[in-house]
Coordinates of C-alpha atoms in Angstrom, one line a residue:
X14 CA 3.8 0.4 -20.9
X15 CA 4.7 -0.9 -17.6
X16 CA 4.4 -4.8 -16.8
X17 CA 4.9 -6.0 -13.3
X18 CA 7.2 -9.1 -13.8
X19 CA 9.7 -6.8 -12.5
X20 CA 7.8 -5.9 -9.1
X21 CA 9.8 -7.1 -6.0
X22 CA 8.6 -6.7 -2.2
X23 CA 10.8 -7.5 0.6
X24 CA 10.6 -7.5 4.9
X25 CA 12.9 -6.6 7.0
X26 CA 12.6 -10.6 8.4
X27 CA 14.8 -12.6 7.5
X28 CA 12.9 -14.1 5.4
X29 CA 10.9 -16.3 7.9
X30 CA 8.5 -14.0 10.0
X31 CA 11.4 -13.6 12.7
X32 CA 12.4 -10.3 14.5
X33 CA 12.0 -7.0 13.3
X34 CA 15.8 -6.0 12.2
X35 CA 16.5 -8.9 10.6
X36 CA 18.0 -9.3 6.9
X37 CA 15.4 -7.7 4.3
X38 CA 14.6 -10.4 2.0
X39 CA 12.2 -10.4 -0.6
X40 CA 8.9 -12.7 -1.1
X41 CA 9.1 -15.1 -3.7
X42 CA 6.2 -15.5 -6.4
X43 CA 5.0 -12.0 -5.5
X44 CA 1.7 -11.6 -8.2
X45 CA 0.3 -8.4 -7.4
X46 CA 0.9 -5.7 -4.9
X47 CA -0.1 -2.0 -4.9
X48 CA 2.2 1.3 -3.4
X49 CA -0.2 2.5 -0.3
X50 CA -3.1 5.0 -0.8
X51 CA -2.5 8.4 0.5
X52 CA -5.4 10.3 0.9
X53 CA -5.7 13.9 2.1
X54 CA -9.4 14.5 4.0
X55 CA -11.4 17.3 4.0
X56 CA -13.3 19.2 6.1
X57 CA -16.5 21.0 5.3
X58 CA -16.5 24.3 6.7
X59 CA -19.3 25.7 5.4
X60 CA -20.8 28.3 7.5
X61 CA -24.1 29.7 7.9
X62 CA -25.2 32.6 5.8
X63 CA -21.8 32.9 4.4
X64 CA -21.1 35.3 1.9
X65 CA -18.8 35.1 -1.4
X66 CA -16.2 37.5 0.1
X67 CA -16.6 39.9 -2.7
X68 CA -16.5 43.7 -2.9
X69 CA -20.7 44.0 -2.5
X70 CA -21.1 40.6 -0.6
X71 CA -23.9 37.8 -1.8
X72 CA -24.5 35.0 -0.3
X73 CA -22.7 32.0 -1.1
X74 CA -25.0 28.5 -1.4
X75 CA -21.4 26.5 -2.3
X76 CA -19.7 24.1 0.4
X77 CA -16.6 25.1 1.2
X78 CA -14.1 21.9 1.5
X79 CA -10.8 22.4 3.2
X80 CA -8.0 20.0 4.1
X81 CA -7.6 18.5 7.4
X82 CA -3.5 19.0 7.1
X83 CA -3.4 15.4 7.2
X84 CA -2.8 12.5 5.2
X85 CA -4.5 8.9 5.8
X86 CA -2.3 5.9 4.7
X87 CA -4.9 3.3 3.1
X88 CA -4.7 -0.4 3.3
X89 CA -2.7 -2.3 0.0
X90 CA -3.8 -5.2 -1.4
X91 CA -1.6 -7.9 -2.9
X92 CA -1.3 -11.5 -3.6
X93 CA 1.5 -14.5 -4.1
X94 CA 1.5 -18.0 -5.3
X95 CA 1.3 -20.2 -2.5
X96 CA 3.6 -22.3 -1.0
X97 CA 4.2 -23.8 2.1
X98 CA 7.2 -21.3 3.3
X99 CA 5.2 -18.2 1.7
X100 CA 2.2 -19.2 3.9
X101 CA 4.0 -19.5 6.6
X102 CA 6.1 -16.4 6.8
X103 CA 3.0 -14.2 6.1
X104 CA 0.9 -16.0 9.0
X105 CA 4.3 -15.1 11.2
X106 CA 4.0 -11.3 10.3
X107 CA 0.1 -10.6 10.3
X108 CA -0.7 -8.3 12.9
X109 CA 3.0 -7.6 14.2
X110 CA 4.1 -3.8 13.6
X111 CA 6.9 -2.3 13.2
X112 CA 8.8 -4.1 10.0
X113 CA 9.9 -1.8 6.9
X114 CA 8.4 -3.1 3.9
X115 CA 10.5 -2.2 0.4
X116 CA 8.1 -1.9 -2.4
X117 CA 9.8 -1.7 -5.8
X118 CA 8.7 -1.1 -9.2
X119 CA 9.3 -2.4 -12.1
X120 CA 12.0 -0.6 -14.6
X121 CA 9.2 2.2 -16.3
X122 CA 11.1 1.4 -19.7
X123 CA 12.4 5.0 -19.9
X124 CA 14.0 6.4 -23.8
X125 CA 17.2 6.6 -21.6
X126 CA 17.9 3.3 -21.5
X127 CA 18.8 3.4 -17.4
X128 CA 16.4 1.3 -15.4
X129 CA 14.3 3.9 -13.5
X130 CA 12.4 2.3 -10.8
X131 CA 10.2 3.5 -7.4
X132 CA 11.4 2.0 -4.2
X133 CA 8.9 2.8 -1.5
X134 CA 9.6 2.4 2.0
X135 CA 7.8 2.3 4.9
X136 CA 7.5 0.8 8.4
X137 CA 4.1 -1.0 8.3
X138 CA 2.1 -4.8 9.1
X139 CA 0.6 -7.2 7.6
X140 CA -3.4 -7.0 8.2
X141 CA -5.1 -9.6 6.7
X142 CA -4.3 -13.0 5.5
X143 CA -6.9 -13.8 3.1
X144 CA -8.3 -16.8 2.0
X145 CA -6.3 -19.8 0.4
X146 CA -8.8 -21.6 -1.9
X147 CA -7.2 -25.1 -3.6
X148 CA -9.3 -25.7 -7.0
X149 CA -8.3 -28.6 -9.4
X150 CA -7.1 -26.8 -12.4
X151 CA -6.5 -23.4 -10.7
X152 CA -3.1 -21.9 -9.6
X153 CA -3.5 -21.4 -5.7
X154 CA -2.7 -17.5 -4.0
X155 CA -2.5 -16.4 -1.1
X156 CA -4.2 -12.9 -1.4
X157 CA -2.8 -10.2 1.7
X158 CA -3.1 -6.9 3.0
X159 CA -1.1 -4.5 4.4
X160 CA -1.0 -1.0 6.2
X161 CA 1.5 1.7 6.7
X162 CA 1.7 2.7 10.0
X163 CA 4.4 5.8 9.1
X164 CA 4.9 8.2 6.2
X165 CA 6.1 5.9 3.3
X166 CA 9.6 7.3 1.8
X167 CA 9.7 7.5 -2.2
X168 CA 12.9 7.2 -4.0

């Protein structure tokens, strides 16, 4: 089993929203984040009377699904505890392209005994700054999105 204590997500920011290029430097208080979805679409290419390409052709009433070739990068959700310098640094990166996130996994707790983790990487934005809700009795988030705008690297 794999908890996500270990989790870690840095920008390429220097750890205030600041120019692409700057010193990677990971968030602080990170709660949740997820690798991005890749999807591969399909086409339907279904044609009419098609046949079932056999020796003695019949028709064929099945849709015939192909892949487009290629891949869709999905929007990832995440959260972090709120604080002031958190808040701020995500409001400073939402909607500018172009920094390289570093998404990496916790250890996956392998028989080995050498940590094994997944770094993703991938130049991307922030998309959405959610909303901060402050709730007597309720630890405050700040719950984010963000997108891949190139093919994420695994390693």
């Amino acid at each position: 089993m794999i908890t996500g204590f270990q989790a870690v997500m840095a920008v390429n920011d220097g750890g205030n929203g600041g120019a692409i290029g700057g010193a990677s430097t990971k968030f602080n208080g990170v709660i949740t984040y997820g690798l991005p979805e890749l999807e591969a679409p399909t086409f339907d290419a279904t044609e009419l009377a098609q046949d079932d390409g056999g020796g003695t052709p019949q028709p064929d009433p099945f849709e015939r699904e192909y892949p487009t070739g290629t891949i869709k990068i999905g929007k990832t959700k995440g959260e972090m505890k709120y604080t002031k310098a958190n808040y701020q640094r995500m409001l400073k990166l939402c909607g500018k392209r172009g920094y390289t996130f570093v998404l990496t996994s916790p250890d996956d707790l392998t028989v080995s005994g050498t940590p094994t983790q997944t770094t993703c990487q991938f130049l991307g934005a922030v998309t959405k700054v959610g909303e901060v809700v402050f709730e007597k009795g309720k630890a405050v988030t700040i719950p984010f999105e963000f997108t891949a705008s190139k093919q994420p690297t695994y390693s």
